[in-house]
Amino acid sequence: MKTLLLITAAALAAPTQAATLESAIRADMPQLMALYRDLHASPELSMQEVRTPAKLAPDMRKLGFQVTEHVGKTGMVAVMKNGPGPVLMIRADMDALPIKEQTGLPFASKMMGKLPDGTPTPVMHACGHDTHVTSYLATARRLVAMKDQWSGTLVMNLQSGEETGEGARAMLADGLYTRFPKPNYVFAFHDAAILPAGVIGLTPGYTTASVDNVDISVRGVGGHGAVPQATKDPIVLASRIVVALQTLVSREKNPLDPAVVTVGSFQAGTKHNVIPDEAKLQLTVRTYKPEVRKLLLDGIARIARGEAIAAGVPDDRMPVVTIREEQHTPATFNTEQLANRTLALFKEHFGAERTTILPPAMVGEDVGRYWLDDPSVQGTLFWVGGTPKAKWDAANGDTTKLPSLHSPFWAPDAEAVITTATEAMTLAALDVLKKS
Ligand SMILES: [Zn+2]
Ligand SMILES: [Zn+2]
């Protein structure tokens, strides 16, 4: 009888706490949506985020966080110590993209920015990082309001420059783990175009890919278009290289290891009747395993050189292959213990219909750097669906018919993303910081 009473009490307590959290988030939404629309209308490019942290810092200070700005150039770190226990870092990225917004939203961005080389460009929150920033504040508010229910240290990381793969690296290099408490756990979320609004996706193990940018300068010997015998045509050679590169993925690596080699840019020549002396290729190379990354990068250099030799290019005009190490993003591996524990928590709270295991994606995310090669830190990145329900249903869930992340038409159901993400993040935080 006594046992039965205890079970009944527990069963009653759980939904009450969940309902309280949900209604507290709902009550906060009018203010949060105003912040979201403001952030959406005034996006900033990677490593140039100035207004965004300045908007958040006063609120975080008011909540009682110790706030440090300009970490790794433009990142912001807010710390709250709340008794003994583990350190949890919650990370939200805040940068936007050089894209001209075409959503037609009343608060669409009309902002212009400058690329690192000074070229003017329109700027848009086309990856939804404005939902991440809004949830950052919303989650901080909830965890402060529920301070009596957890014990430990909370580090809220508003990260710069995710899109260029620079931010996490810059913040770590600027003492993220030495000037501030080093986390035992890291959580981050990303809005998702491949899920309907309000549905959570999580992938234990590899979740996002390793990304490399590679430049190839294919050099030839230029001359008159009517006298090819006196030239070494770099356009024909670069074309052969592009075709030969396709065999790296199809013929040289294990078919069970995911990989992509895409030539995204091919630039050469100025005029119909001139054979230029150079063609330029830009590649994106994506993998999960470090050994597959090495196989592909070595293969690209070998194929470029091999094709140049076959074309009779002089030794001093061999192709120059540059791997842009400063732009490298490592693969993100959701540590299995934390990922499975969080997945079970979400399933229990949101139900199986709102929680799904997603297959890994070939997109990049630099959040994995925070726990890469460091077994003392466990980390998990989860996804929160943003495609408006009506659009999802109209497309029958066929995501090829819907705008993706980085599309000028990406207009998520921000309210659903922010409420779901805040609820999920708060629950995940309470779970790892629960009082023992
Ligand atoms: Zn992005
Ligand atoms: Zn993103």
CSV table of C-alpha atoms and ligand atoms in Angstrom, one decimal:
chain,number,residue,atom,x,y,z
A,1,MET,CA,0.0,0.0,0.0
A,2,LYS,CA,2.8,2.3,1.0
A,3,THR,CA,4.6,1.6,-2.3
A,4,LEU,CA,1.5,2.2,-4.3
A,5,LEU,CA,1.1,5.6,-2.7
A,6,LEU,CA,4.7,6.5,-3.5
A,7,ILE,CA,4.3,5.6,-7.1
A,8,THR,CA,1.1,7.6,-7.4
A,9,ALA,CA,2.9,10.6,-5.8
A,10,ALA,CA,5.8,10.3,-8.2
A,11,ALA,CA,3.5,9.9,-11.2
A,12,LEU,CA,1.6,13.1,-10.2
A,13,ALA,CA,4.7,15.1,-9.5
A,14,ALA,CA,6.4,14.5,-12.9
A,15,PRO,CA,3.7,16.0,-15.2
A,16,THR,CA,3.2,18.9,-12.7
A,17,GLN,CA,6.9,19.9,-12.9
A,18,ALA,CA,6.9,19.5,-16.7
A,19,ALA,CA,3.7,21.5,-17.0
A,20,THR,CA,5.2,24.3,-14.9
A,21,LEU,CA,8.3,24.5,-17.0
A,22,GLU,CA,6.3,24.6,-20.2
A,23,SER,CA,3.9,27.3,-19.0
A,24,ALA,CA,6.8,29.4,-17.7
A,25,ILE,CA,8.4,29.3,-21.1
A,26,ARG,CA,5.0,30.2,-22.8
A,27,ALA,CA,4.7,33.2,-20.4
A,28,ASP,CA,8.1,34.3,-21.5
A,29,MET,CA,7.4,34.0,-25.3
A,30,PRO,CA,6.0,37.4,-26.2
A,31,GLN,CA,9.3,39.0,-24.9
A,32,LEU,CA,11.4,36.3,-26.4
A,33,MET,CA,9.8,36.6,-29.8
A,34,ALA,CA,10.4,40.3,-29.8
A,35,LEU,CA,14.1,39.6,-29.2
A,36,TYR,CA,14.0,36.9,-32.0
A,37,ARG,CA,12.5,39.3,-34.5
A,38,ASP,CA,15.1,42.0,-33.5
A,39,LEU,CA,18.0,39.5,-33.9
A,40,HIS,CA,16.6,38.3,-37.2
A,41,ALA,CA,16.4,41.8,-38.6
A,42,SER,CA,19.9,42.7,-37.6
A,43,PRO,CA,22.2,39.7,-38.4
A,44,GLU,CA,26.0,39.8,-38.2
A,45,LEU,CA,28.6,37.9,-40.2
A,46,SER,CA,31.1,35.5,-38.6
A,47,MET,CA,33.7,36.9,-36.2
A,48,GLN,CA,32.0,40.3,-36.6
A,49,GLU,CA,29.3,39.7,-34.0
A,50,VAL,CA,29.2,43.0,-31.9
A,51,ARG,CA,25.5,44.0,-31.5
A,52,THR,CA,24.3,40.5,-30.7
A,53,PRO,CA,26.4,39.8,-27.5
A,54,ALA,CA,25.8,43.5,-26.5
A,55,LYS,CA,22.1,42.8,-26.6
A,56,LEU,CA,22.3,39.7,-24.4
A,57,ALA,CA,25.0,40.8,-21.9
A,58,PRO,CA,22.8,43.2,-19.7
A,59,ASP,CA,20.1,40.5,-19.3
A,60,MET,CA,22.6,37.8,-18.4
A,61,ARG,CA,24.2,40.2,-15.8
A,62,LYS,CA,20.7,41.0,-14.4
A,63,LEU,CA,20.1,37.2,-14.0
A,64,GLY,CA,23.2,37.0,-11.8
A,65,PHE,CA,25.7,35.6,-14.3
A,66,GLN,CA,29.4,36.7,-14.3
A,67,VAL,CA,29.7,37.9,-17.9
A,68,THR,CA,32.9,38.2,-20.0
A,69,GLU,CA,32.7,39.6,-23.5
A,70,HIS,CA,35.2,39.5,-26.3
A,71,VAL,CA,36.4,35.9,-25.7
A,72,GLY,CA,38.0,34.7,-28.9
A,73,LYS,CA,37.3,38.1,-30.5
A,74,THR,CA,33.5,38.3,-30.3
A,75,GLY,CA,32.3,35.4,-28.1
A,76,MET,CA,30.6,35.9,-24.7
A,77,VAL,CA,30.9,33.6,-21.7
A,78,ALA,CA,28.4,33.9,-18.8
A,79,VAL,CA,29.2,31.8,-15.6
A,80,MET,CA,26.9,30.9,-12.7
A,81,LYS,CA,28.2,29.0,-9.7
A,82,ASN,CA,25.4,27.3,-7.8
A,83,GLY,CA,27.0,25.0,-5.2
A,84,PRO,CA,29.1,21.8,-5.6
A,85,GLY,CA,28.7,19.5,-8.6
A,86,PRO,CA,29.6,19.2,-12.3
A,87,VAL,CA,30.3,21.9,-14.8
A,88,LEU,CA,27.9,22.2,-17.7
A,89,MET,CA,28.5,24.3,-20.7
A,90,ILE,CA,25.6,25.3,-22.9
A,91,ARG,CA,26.7,26.7,-26.3
A,92,ALA,CA,24.7,28.8,-28.7
A,93,ASP,CA,26.3,30.1,-32.0
A,94,MET,CA,25.2,33.5,-33.2
A,95,ASP,CA,26.6,34.3,-36.6
A,96,ALA,CA,24.7,34.8,-39.9
A,97,LEU,CA,25.5,34.2,-43.6
A,98,PRO,CA,26.3,36.4,-46.6
A,99,ILE,CA,22.9,35.7,-48.2
A,100,LYS,CA,20.1,38.1,-49.5
A,101,GLU,CA,17.0,37.2,-47.6
A,102,GLN,CA,13.9,36.4,-49.7
A,103,THR,CA,11.5,35.1,-47.1
A,104,GLY,CA,9.2,38.1,-47.4
A,105,LEU,CA,8.8,38.1,-43.6
A,106,PRO,CA,7.8,41.5,-42.1
A,107,PHE,CA,11.0,41.5,-40.1
A,108,ALA,CA,13.3,40.2,-42.9
A,109,SER,CA,16.9,41.4,-42.8
A,110,LYS,CA,17.8,44.3,-45.0
A,111,MET,CA,21.3,44.4,-43.5
A,112,MET,CA,24.5,44.7,-45.4
A,113,GLY,CA,27.9,43.5,-44.2
A,114,LYS,CA,31.4,43.1,-45.4
A,115,LEU,CA,33.2,39.8,-46.2
A,116,PRO,CA,36.8,39.5,-44.8
A,117,ASP,CA,38.2,40.9,-48.1
A,118,GLY,CA,36.0,44.0,-47.8
A,119,THR,CA,33.4,43.0,-50.4
A,120,PRO,CA,29.9,44.3,-49.5
A,121,THR,CA,27.2,41.6,-49.1
A,122,PRO,CA,23.6,41.2,-47.8
A,123,VAL,CA,23.4,39.3,-44.5
A,124,MET,CA,20.8,36.9,-43.3
A,125,HIS,CA,20.1,34.5,-40.4
A,126,ALA,CA,19.7,31.7,-42.9
A,127,CYS,CA,20.9,29.0,-40.5
A,128,GLY,CA,18.6,30.0,-37.7
A,129,HIS,CA,21.2,30.9,-35.2
A,130,ASP,CA,18.8,33.7,-34.1
A,131,THR,CA,16.6,30.9,-32.6
A,132,HIS,CA,19.8,29.6,-30.8
A,133,VAL,CA,20.5,33.0,-29.3
A,134,THR,CA,16.9,33.5,-28.1
A,135,SER,CA,16.8,30.0,-26.6
A,136,TYR,CA,20.2,30.8,-24.9
A,137,LEU,CA,18.5,33.6,-22.9
A,138,ALA,CA,15.3,31.7,-22.4
A,139,THR,CA,17.2,28.7,-21.0
A,140,ALA,CA,19.3,30.9,-18.7
A,141,ARG,CA,16.1,32.4,-17.3
A,142,ARG,CA,14.5,29.0,-16.6
A,143,LEU,CA,17.6,27.6,-15.0
A,144,VAL,CA,18.0,30.7,-12.7
A,145,ALA,CA,14.3,30.5,-11.8
A,146,MET,CA,14.8,26.8,-10.9
A,147,LYS,CA,18.1,27.3,-9.1
A,148,ASP,CA,16.9,25.4,-6.1
A,149,GLN,CA,16.6,22.2,-8.2
A,150,TRP,CA,20.2,21.9,-9.4
A,151,SER,CA,23.7,22.1,-8.1
A,152,GLY,CA,26.9,22.8,-10.0
A,153,THR,CA,28.3,25.4,-12.3
A,154,LEU,CA,26.7,26.6,-15.5
A,155,VAL,CA,28.8,28.1,-18.3
A,156,MET,CA,26.7,29.8,-21.0
A,157,ASN,CA,28.8,30.2,-24.2
A,158,LEU,CA,27.5,32.6,-26.8
A,159,GLN,CA,29.9,31.5,-29.6
A,160,SER,CA,31.2,33.5,-32.5
A,161,GLY,CA,32.0,32.4,-36.0
A,162,GLU,CA,30.5,28.9,-36.4
A,163,GLU,CA,29.9,29.2,-40.1
A,164,THR,CA,33.5,29.8,-40.9
A,165,GLY,CA,34.7,27.1,-38.5
A,166,GLU,CA,36.7,29.8,-36.6
A,167,GLY,CA,34.6,30.5,-33.4
A,168,ALA,CA,35.1,27.4,-31.2
A,169,ARG,CA,38.8,27.3,-32.0
A,170,ALA,CA,39.2,31.0,-31.3
A,171,MET,CA,37.4,30.8,-27.9
A,172,LEU,CA,39.4,27.7,-26.8
A,173,ALA,CA,42.7,29.5,-27.9
A,174,ASP,CA,41.6,32.5,-25.8
A,175,GLY,CA,41.4,30.5,-22.6
A,176,LEU,CA,37.8,29.2,-22.6
A,177,TYR,CA,38.9,26.2,-20.5
A,178,THR,CA,41.5,28.0,-18.4
A,179,ARG,CA,40.0,31.4,-17.7
A,180,PHE,CA,36.5,29.8,-17.0
A,181,PRO,CA,35.5,26.5,-15.4
A,182,LYS,CA,36.2,23.6,-17.8
A,183,PRO,CA,33.0,21.6,-18.5
A,184,ASN,CA,32.3,18.0,-17.8
A,185,TYR,CA,29.3,18.2,-20.1
A,186,VAL,CA,28.5,20.3,-23.2
A,187,PHE,CA,25.1,20.7,-24.8
A,188,ALA,CA,24.1,22.5,-28.0
A,189,PHE,CA,21.2,22.4,-30.3
A,190,HIS,CA,20.6,23.4,-33.9
A,191,ASP,CA,17.4,24.2,-35.7
A,192,ALA,CA,16.6,21.7,-38.5
A,193,ALA,CA,14.9,22.0,-41.8
A,194,ILE,CA,14.6,18.2,-42.2
A,195,LEU,CA,12.2,17.9,-39.3
A,196,PRO,CA,8.8,19.4,-38.7
A,197,ALA,CA,8.5,22.1,-36.1
A,198,GLY,CA,8.8,21.0,-32.5
A,199,VAL,CA,10.3,17.5,-33.3
A,200,ILE,CA,13.6,16.7,-31.7
A,201,GLY,CA,16.3,14.7,-33.5
A,202,LEU,CA,19.4,13.2,-31.9
A,203,THR,CA,22.2,11.0,-33.3
A,204,PRO,CA,24.4,9.1,-30.8
A,205,GLY,CA,27.9,8.8,-32.2
A,206,TYR,CA,28.9,10.7,-35.3
A,207,THR,CA,26.4,13.4,-36.1
A,208,THR,CA,28.1,16.0,-38.3
A,209,ALA,CA,31.0,15.6,-40.7
A,210,SER,CA,34.6,16.8,-40.9
A,211,VAL,CA,34.8,19.6,-43.4
A,212,ASP,CA,37.9,20.7,-45.4
A,213,ASN,CA,38.2,23.5,-48.0
A,214,VAL,CA,40.8,22.7,-50.6
A,215,ASP,CA,42.1,25.1,-53.3
A,216,ILE,CA,43.8,23.8,-56.5
A,217,SER,CA,45.7,26.1,-58.8
A,218,VAL,CA,46.0,24.1,-62.0
A,219,ARG,CA,48.8,25.8,-64.0
A,220,GLY,CA,49.4,25.4,-67.7
A,221,VAL,CA,51.1,27.3,-70.4
A,222,GLY,CA,48.9,29.9,-72.0
A,223,GLY,CA,48.7,31.1,-75.6
A,224,HIS,CA,46.5,31.7,-78.6
A,225,GLY,CA,43.3,29.6,-78.8
A,226,ALA,CA,44.1,28.8,-82.4
A,227,VAL,CA,47.5,27.4,-81.6
A,228,PRO,CA,46.9,24.8,-78.9
A,229,GLN,CA,50.1,22.9,-79.9
A,230,ALA,CA,52.1,25.7,-78.4
A,231,THR,CA,50.3,25.6,-75.0
A,232,LYS,CA,49.4,23.4,-72.1
A,233,ASP,CA,45.7,24.0,-71.7
A,234,PRO,CA,44.8,24.3,-68.0
A,235,ILE,CA,41.1,24.2,-68.7
A,236,VAL,CA,41.3,20.7,-70.3
A,237,LEU,CA,43.7,19.6,-67.5
A,238,ALA,CA,41.5,20.9,-64.7
A,239,SER,CA,38.4,19.3,-66.3
A,240,ARG,CA,40.3,15.9,-66.3
A,241,ILE,CA,41.2,16.5,-62.7
A,242,VAL,CA,37.5,17.2,-61.8
A,243,VAL,CA,36.4,13.9,-63.4
A,244,ALA,CA,39.3,11.9,-61.9
A,245,LEU,CA,38.5,13.2,-58.4
A,246,GLN,CA,35.1,11.5,-58.6
A,247,THR,CA,36.9,8.1,-58.4
A,248,LEU,CA,38.2,8.9,-54.9
A,249,VAL,CA,34.8,8.3,-53.3
A,250,SER,CA,33.5,5.7,-55.8
A,251,ARG,CA,36.7,3.6,-56.1
A,252,GLU,CA,39.3,4.2,-53.5
A,253,LYS,CA,37.6,4.2,-50.1
A,254,ASN,CA,35.5,1.7,-48.3
A,255,PRO,CA,31.9,2.1,-49.5
A,256,LEU,CA,30.7,1.9,-45.9
A,257,ASP,CA,32.6,5.1,-44.9
A,258,PRO,CA,30.6,8.2,-45.8
A,259,ALA,CA,32.5,10.8,-47.8
A,260,VAL,CA,31.9,13.7,-50.2
A,261,VAL,CA,34.3,15.4,-52.6
A,262,THR,CA,32.5,18.3,-54.3
A,263,VAL,CA,34.2,20.8,-56.7
A,264,GLY,CA,32.1,23.8,-56.0
A,265,SER,CA,34.0,26.4,-58.0
A,266,PHE,CA,35.9,26.2,-61.4
A,267,GLN,CA,37.3,29.5,-62.6
A,268,ALA,CA,39.5,30.1,-65.7
A,269,GLY,CA,40.0,32.3,-68.6
A,270,THR,CA,38.9,35.7,-69.9
A,271,LYS,CA,38.1,35.4,-73.6
A,272,HIS,CA,37.0,33.0,-76.4
A,273,ASN,CA,40.3,32.8,-78.2
A,274,VAL,CA,42.8,32.8,-75.3
A,275,ILE,CA,44.1,29.7,-73.6
A,276,PRO,CA,44.8,30.9,-70.0
A,277,ASP,CA,47.8,29.9,-68.0
A,278,GLU,CA,45.8,28.9,-64.9
A,279,ALA,CA,42.5,27.4,-63.8
A,280,LYS,CA,41.3,27.5,-60.1
A,281,LEU,CA,39.3,24.9,-58.4
A,282,GLN,CA,37.6,25.1,-55.0
A,283,LEU,CA,36.6,21.8,-53.2
A,284,THR,CA,34.7,20.8,-50.1
A,285,VAL,CA,35.8,17.5,-48.7
A,286,ARG,CA,33.7,15.8,-46.1
A,287,THR,CA,34.2,12.6,-44.0
A,288,TYR,CA,33.8,11.2,-40.5
A,289,LYS,CA,37.0,9.2,-39.8
A,290,PRO,CA,40.4,10.9,-39.7
A,291,GLU,CA,41.9,8.1,-41.8
A,292,VAL,CA,39.3,8.6,-44.5
A,293,ARG,CA,40.0,12.3,-44.5
A,294,LYS,CA,43.7,11.6,-44.9
A,295,LEU,CA,43.0,9.2,-47.8
A,296,LEU,CA,41.0,11.8,-49.7
A,297,LEU,CA,43.3,14.7,-49.1
A,298,ASP,CA,46.3,12.6,-50.1
A,299,GLY,CA,44.4,11.3,-53.1
A,300,ILE,CA,43.4,14.8,-54.3
A,301,ALA,CA,47.1,15.9,-54.3
A,302,ARG,CA,48.1,12.7,-56.1
A,303,ILE,CA,45.4,12.9,-58.8
A,304,ALA,CA,46.2,16.6,-59.5
A,305,ARG,CA,49.9,15.9,-59.9
A,306,GLY,CA,49.3,12.7,-61.8
A,307,GLU,CA,47.0,14.3,-64.4
A,308,ALA,CA,49.4,17.2,-64.8
A,309,ILE,CA,52.2,14.7,-65.6
A,310,ALA,CA,49.9,12.9,-68.0
A,311,ALA,CA,49.2,16.2,-69.8
A,312,GLY,CA,52.9,17.0,-70.2
A,313,VAL,CA,52.9,20.0,-67.9
A,314,PRO,CA,56.5,21.1,-67.1
A,315,ASP,CA,57.9,20.2,-63.6
A,316,ASP,CA,57.9,23.8,-62.5
A,317,ARG,CA,54.2,24.2,-63.4
A,318,MET,CA,52.8,21.3,-61.4
A,319,PRO,CA,49.4,22.1,-59.7
A,320,VAL,CA,49.5,23.7,-56.3
A,321,VAL,CA,47.1,22.1,-53.8
A,322,THR,CA,46.3,24.1,-50.7
A,323,ILE,CA,44.4,22.5,-47.8
A,324,ARG,CA,42.9,25.4,-45.8
A,325,GLU,CA,43.8,24.1,-42.3
A,326,GLU,CA,42.5,27.4,-40.7
A,327,GLN,CA,39.0,26.6,-42.1
A,328,HIS,CA,39.0,22.9,-41.0
A,329,THR,CA,36.0,21.8,-39.0
A,330,PRO,CA,36.3,18.4,-37.3
A,331,ALA,CA,33.5,15.8,-37.2
A,332,THR,CA,31.2,16.1,-34.2
A,333,PHE,CA,30.9,12.8,-32.3
A,334,ASN,CA,28.0,12.8,-29.8
A,335,THR,CA,29.6,10.8,-26.9
A,336,GLU,CA,27.4,7.8,-26.5
A,337,GLN,CA,26.7,7.8,-22.8
A,338,LEU,CA,25.5,11.4,-22.6
A,339,ALA,CA,23.7,11.2,-26.0
A,340,ASN,CA,21.8,8.0,-25.1
A,341,ARG,CA,20.9,9.3,-21.6
A,342,THR,CA,19.6,12.6,-23.2
A,343,LEU,CA,17.7,10.7,-25.9
A,344,ALA,CA,15.9,8.6,-23.3
A,345,LEU,CA,15.1,11.8,-21.3
A,346,PHE,CA,13.6,13.5,-24.4
A,347,LYS,CA,11.6,10.4,-25.3
A,348,GLU,CA,10.1,10.2,-21.9
A,349,HIS,CA,9.2,13.9,-21.7
A,350,PHE,CA,8.2,14.7,-25.3
A,351,GLY,CA,7.0,11.2,-26.4
A,352,ALA,CA,8.2,9.0,-29.2
A,353,GLU,CA,6.3,11.1,-31.8
A,354,ARG,CA,8.3,14.2,-31.0
A,355,THR,CA,11.7,12.5,-30.5
A,356,THR,CA,13.6,10.8,-33.3
A,357,ILE,CA,17.0,9.3,-34.0
A,358,LEU,CA,18.4,11.0,-37.0
A,359,PRO,CA,21.0,9.5,-39.4
A,360,PRO,CA,24.3,11.4,-39.4
A,361,ALA,CA,24.6,14.4,-41.8
A,362,MET,CA,27.4,15.6,-44.0
A,363,VAL,CA,27.0,19.2,-42.8
A,364,GLY,CA,29.7,20.6,-40.5
A,365,GLU,CA,29.4,22.1,-37.0
A,366,ASP,CA,32.4,23.2,-34.9
A,367,VAL,CA,30.8,22.4,-31.6
A,368,GLY,CA,32.5,19.0,-31.5
A,369,ARG,CA,35.8,20.8,-30.9
A,370,TYR,CA,34.8,21.4,-27.3
A,371,TRP,CA,35.2,17.6,-26.5
A,372,LEU,CA,37.3,16.4,-29.4
A,373,ASP,CA,40.1,14.1,-28.2
A,374,ASP,CA,39.3,14.9,-24.5
A,375,PRO,CA,37.5,12.0,-22.8
A,376,SER,CA,37.0,14.1,-19.7
A,377,VAL,CA,34.3,16.1,-21.6
A,378,GLN,CA,31.1,14.6,-22.8
A,379,GLY,CA,29.1,16.4,-25.4
A,380,THR,CA,25.9,16.2,-27.4
A,381,LEU,CA,24.4,18.3,-30.2
A,382,PHE,CA,20.7,17.8,-30.9
A,383,TRP,CA,18.4,19.1,-33.6
A,384,VAL,CA,15.1,20.9,-33.2
A,385,GLY,CA,12.7,20.8,-36.2
A,386,GLY,CA,11.8,24.2,-37.6
A,387,THR,CA,9.8,23.6,-40.8
A,388,PRO,CA,6.3,25.0,-40.2
A,389,LYS,CA,3.8,22.2,-39.8
A,390,ALA,CA,1.5,23.4,-42.7
A,391,LYS,CA,4.5,23.4,-45.1
A,392,TRP,CA,5.7,20.1,-43.9
A,393,ASP,CA,2.3,18.5,-44.5
A,394,ALA,CA,1.8,20.2,-47.9
A,395,ALA,CA,5.1,18.7,-49.0
A,396,ASN,CA,4.2,15.3,-47.5
A,397,GLY,CA,7.5,15.5,-45.5
A,398,ASP,CA,9.6,15.5,-48.8
A,399,THR,CA,12.4,17.8,-47.7
A,400,THR,CA,13.7,18.2,-51.3
A,401,LYS,CA,10.6,20.3,-51.9
A,402,LEU,CA,11.2,22.6,-48.8
A,403,PRO,CA,13.8,25.3,-48.1
A,404,SER,CA,16.9,24.0,-46.4
A,405,LEU,CA,19.2,25.6,-44.0
A,406,HIS,CA,21.3,28.3,-45.8
A,407,SER,CA,18.4,28.9,-48.2
A,408,PRO,CA,17.4,32.6,-48.7
A,409,PHE,CA,13.8,31.2,-48.1
A,410,TRP,CA,14.5,29.5,-44.7
A,411,ALA,CA,11.8,30.9,-42.4
A,412,PRO,CA,11.5,28.5,-39.4
A,413,ASP,CA,8.5,28.3,-37.1
A,414,ALA,CA,10.7,30.2,-34.6
A,415,GLU,CA,8.2,30.0,-31.8
A,416,ALA,CA,8.1,26.2,-32.0
A,417,VAL,CA,11.9,26.0,-32.2
A,418,ILE,CA,12.5,28.3,-29.3
A,419,THR,CA,9.9,26.8,-26.9
A,420,THR,CA,10.9,23.2,-27.7
A,421,ALA,CA,14.7,23.9,-27.6
A,422,THR,CA,14.4,25.8,-24.3
A,423,GLU,CA,12.3,23.1,-22.7
A,424,ALA,CA,14.7,20.4,-23.9
A,425,MET,CA,17.8,22.2,-23.0
A,426,THR,CA,16.5,23.1,-19.5
A,427,LEU,CA,15.5,19.4,-18.9
A,428,ALA,CA,18.9,18.1,-20.1
A,429,ALA,CA,20.7,20.6,-17.9
A,430,LEU,CA,18.6,19.7,-14.8
A,431,ASP,CA,19.4,16.0,-15.5
A,432,VAL,CA,23.2,16.4,-15.5
A,433,LEU,CA,23.2,19.0,-12.7
A,434,LYS,CA,20.6,17.3,-10.5
A,435,LYS,CA,21.3,17.4,-6.7
A,436,SER,CA,22.8,14.1,-5.5
B,1,ZN,ZN,25.0,27.1,-41.2
B,2,ZN,ZN,24.3,26.6,-38.2
